[in-house]
Coordinates of C-alpha atoms in Angstrom, one line a residue:
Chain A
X1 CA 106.4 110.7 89.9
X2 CA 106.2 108.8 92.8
X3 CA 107.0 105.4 93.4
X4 CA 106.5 102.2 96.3
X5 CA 108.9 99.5 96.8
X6 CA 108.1 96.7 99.1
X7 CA 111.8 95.0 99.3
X8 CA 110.1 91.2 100.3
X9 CA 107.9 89.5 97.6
X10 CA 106.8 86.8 100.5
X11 CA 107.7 86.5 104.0
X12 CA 107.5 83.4 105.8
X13 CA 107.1 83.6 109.2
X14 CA 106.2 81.1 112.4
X15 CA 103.1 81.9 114.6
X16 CA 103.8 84.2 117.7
X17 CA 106.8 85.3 116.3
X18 CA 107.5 89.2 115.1
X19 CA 107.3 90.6 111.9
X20 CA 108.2 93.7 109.7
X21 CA 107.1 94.0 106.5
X22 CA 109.4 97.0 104.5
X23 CA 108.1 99.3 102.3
X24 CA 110.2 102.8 101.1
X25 CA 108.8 105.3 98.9
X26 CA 110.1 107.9 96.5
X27 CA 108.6 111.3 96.5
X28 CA 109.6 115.0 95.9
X29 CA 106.1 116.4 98.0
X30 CA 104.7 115.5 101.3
X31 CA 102.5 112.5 101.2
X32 CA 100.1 110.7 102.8
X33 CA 101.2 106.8 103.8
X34 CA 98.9 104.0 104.1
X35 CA 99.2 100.4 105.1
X36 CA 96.1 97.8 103.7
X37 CA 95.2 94.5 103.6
X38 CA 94.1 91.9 101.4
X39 CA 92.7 88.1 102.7
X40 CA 92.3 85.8 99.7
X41 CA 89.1 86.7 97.0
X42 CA 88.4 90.1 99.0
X43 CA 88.6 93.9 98.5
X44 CA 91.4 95.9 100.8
X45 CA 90.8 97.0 104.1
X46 CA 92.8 99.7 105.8
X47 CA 95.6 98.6 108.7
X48 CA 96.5 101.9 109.2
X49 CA 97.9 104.9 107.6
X50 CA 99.9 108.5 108.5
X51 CA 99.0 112.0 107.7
X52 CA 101.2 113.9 109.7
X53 CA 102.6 114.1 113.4
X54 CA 103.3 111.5 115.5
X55 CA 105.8 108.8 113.4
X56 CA 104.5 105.7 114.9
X57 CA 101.4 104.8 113.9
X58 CA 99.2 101.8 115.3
X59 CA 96.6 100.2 113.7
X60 CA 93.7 97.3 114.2
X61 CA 94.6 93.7 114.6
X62 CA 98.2 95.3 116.4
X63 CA 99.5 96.3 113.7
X64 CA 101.7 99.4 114.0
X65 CA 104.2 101.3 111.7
X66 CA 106.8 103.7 111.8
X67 CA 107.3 106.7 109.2
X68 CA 111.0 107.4 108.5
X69 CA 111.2 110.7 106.6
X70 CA 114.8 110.6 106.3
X71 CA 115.1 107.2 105.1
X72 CA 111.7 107.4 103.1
X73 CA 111.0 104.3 104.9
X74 CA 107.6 103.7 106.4
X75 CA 107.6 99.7 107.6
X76 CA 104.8 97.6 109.4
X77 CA 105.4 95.8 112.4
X78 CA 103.4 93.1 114.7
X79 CA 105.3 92.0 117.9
X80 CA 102.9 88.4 117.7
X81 CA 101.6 87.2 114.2
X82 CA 98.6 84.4 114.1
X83 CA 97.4 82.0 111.6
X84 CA 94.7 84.6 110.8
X85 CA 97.2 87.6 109.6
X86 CA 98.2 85.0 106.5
X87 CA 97.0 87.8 103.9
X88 CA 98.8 90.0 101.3
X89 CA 99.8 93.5 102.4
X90 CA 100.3 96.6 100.6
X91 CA 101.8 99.7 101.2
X92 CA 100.4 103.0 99.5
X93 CA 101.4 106.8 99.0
X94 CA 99.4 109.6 97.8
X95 CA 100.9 112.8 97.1
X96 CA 98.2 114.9 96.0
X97 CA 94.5 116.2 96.8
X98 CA 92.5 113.4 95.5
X99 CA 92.4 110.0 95.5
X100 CA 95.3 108.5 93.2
X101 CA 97.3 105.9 95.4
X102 CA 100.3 104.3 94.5
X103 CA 100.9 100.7 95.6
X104 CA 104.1 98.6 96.0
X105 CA 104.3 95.4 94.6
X106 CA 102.7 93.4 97.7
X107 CA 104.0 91.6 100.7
X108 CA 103.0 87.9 101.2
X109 CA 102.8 87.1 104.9
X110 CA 102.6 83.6 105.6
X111 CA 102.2 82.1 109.3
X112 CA 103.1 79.1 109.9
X113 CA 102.3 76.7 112.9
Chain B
X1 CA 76.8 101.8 107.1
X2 CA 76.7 99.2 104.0
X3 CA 80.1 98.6 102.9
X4 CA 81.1 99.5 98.8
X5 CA 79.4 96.8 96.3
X6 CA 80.0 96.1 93.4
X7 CA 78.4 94.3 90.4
X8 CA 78.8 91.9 89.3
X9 CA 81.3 89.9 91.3
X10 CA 82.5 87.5 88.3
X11 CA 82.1 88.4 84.1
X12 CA 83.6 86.3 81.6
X13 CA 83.8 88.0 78.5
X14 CA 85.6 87.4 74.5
X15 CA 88.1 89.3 72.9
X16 CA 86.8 92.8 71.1
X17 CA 83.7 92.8 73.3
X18 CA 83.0 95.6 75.6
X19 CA 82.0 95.4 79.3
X20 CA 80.7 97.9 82.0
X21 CA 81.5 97.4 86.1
X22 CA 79.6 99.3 88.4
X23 CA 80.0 99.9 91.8
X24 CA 77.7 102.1 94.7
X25 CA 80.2 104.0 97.1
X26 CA 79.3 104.1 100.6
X27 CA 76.9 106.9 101.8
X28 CA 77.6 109.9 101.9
X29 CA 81.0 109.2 99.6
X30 CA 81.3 111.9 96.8
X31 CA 84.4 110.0 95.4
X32 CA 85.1 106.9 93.7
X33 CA 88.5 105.6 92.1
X34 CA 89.1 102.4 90.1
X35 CA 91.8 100.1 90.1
X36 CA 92.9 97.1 88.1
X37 CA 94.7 94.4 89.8
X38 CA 96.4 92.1 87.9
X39 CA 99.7 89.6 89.0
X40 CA 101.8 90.8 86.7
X41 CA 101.1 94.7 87.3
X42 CA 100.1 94.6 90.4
X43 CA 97.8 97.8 91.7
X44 CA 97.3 100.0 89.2
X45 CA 95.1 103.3 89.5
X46 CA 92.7 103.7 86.6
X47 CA 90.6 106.9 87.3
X48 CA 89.1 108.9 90.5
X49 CA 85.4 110.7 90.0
X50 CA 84.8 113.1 92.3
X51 CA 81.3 115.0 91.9
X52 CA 80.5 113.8 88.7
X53 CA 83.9 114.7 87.0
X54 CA 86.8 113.2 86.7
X55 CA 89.9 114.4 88.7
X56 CA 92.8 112.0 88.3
X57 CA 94.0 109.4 85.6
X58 CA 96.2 106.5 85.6
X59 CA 98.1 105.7 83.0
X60 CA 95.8 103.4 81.1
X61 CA 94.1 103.6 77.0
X62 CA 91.7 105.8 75.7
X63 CA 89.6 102.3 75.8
X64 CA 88.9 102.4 80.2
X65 CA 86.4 105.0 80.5
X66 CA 84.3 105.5 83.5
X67 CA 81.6 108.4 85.0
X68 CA 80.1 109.5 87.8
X69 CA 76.4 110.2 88.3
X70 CA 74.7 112.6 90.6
X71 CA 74.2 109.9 93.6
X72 CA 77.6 109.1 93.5
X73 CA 77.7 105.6 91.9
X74 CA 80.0 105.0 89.4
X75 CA 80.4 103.0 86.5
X76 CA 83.4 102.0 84.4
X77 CA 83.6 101.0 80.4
X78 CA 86.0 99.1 78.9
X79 CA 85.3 98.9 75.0
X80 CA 87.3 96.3 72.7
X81 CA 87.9 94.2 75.3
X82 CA 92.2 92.3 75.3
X83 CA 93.5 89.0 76.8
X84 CA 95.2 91.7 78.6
X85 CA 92.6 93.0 80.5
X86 CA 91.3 89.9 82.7
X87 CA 91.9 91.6 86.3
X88 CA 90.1 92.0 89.6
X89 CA 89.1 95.5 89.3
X90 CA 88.5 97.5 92.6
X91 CA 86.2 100.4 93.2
X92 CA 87.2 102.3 96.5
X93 CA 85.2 105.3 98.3
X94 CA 86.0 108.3 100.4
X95 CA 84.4 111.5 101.4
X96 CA 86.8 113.7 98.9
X97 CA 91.0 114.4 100.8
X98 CA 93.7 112.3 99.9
X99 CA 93.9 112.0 103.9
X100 CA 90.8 110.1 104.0
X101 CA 90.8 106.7 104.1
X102 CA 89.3 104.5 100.9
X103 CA 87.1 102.1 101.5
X104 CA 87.6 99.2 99.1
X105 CA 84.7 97.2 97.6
X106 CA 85.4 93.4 97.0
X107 CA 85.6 93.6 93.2
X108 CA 85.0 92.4 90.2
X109 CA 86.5 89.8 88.3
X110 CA 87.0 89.8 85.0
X111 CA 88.2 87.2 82.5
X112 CA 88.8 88.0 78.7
X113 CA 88.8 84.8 76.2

């Protein structure tokens, strides 16, 4: 079975600044990494995810994430938050041919002025 | 391309009732999967339809029950309704691969007395 762990329940964070959120998974197949987004009373929407190749991945909104197959590690990174990236953010495997994705726990980024 | 709806948005419902969710994938989708969000759980993946039949389960009772019909739009049942159960549910569509992204619809929320 596979599992997500996102090690920060919130992180609080001032505007401009950088940011990582972390996010490690367990899993004894290749999978299929994904980073999404949730703003307050809304659905998810897609950051950015990684299939195969290249282990840096970017993203919309500057987003970009690095997949660490050794470390099982696959963290999100912004060099230059803004007010407007105050959301929740999940990270999500999927291991197999359908649809089935696992989530972590949720990261709460909050910006700060 | 119109985004995944879902309906309806808000449903307040007693204990032992039942209630059904539906939810109209984006165009050209052939697979929906369900998830309950909850704060205690977190994401949790209910089911995937794919084609009219079901390809993946979560880990949930015999009471969630969903199906696909031919145009793609899905529906999910949840008979004898718990306390347990109030959640934002999420419907998501893709066209089929675990490597394609989901497209999340903004939910429906529902609340058990």
């Amino acid at each position: 079975a596979q599992s997500v762990t996102q090690l920060d329940s919130q992180v609080p964070v001032f505007e401009e600044a950088p940011v990582e959120l972390r996010c490690n998974y367990s899993s004894s197949v290749s999978v299929y990494l994904f980073w999404y987004v949730q703003y307050p009373n809304q659905g998810l929407q897609l950051l950015l995810k990684y299939l195969s190749g290249s282990t840096l991945v970017k993203g919309i909104n500057g987003f970009e994430a690095e997949f660490n197959k050794s470390q099982t590690s696959f963290h999100l990174r912004k060099p230059s938050v803004h007010i407007s990236d105050t959301a929740e953010y999940f990270c999500a495997v999927n291991d197999n041919a359908g649809n089935m994705l696992t989530f972590g726990g949720g990261t709460r980024l909050m910006v700060k002025p | 391309k119109a985004g995944v709806t879902q309906t309806p948005r808000y449903l307040i419902k007693t204990r032992g009732q039942q209630v059904t969710l539906s939810c109209s994938p984006i165009s050209g989708h052939r697979s929906v999967s369900w998830y309950q969000q909850t704060p205690g759980q977190g994401l949790q993946f209910l089911f995937e339809y794919f084609s009219e039949t079901q390809r993946n389960k979560g880990n949930f009772p015999g009471r969630f029950s969903g199906r696909q019909f031919s145009n793609s739009r899905s529906e999910m049942n949840v008979s004898t309704l718990e306390l347990g159960d109030s959640a934002l549910y999420l419907c998501a569509s893709s066209l089929g691969s675990g490597k394609e992204t989901q497209y999340f619809g903004p939910g429906t929320r529902l609340l058990v007395l």
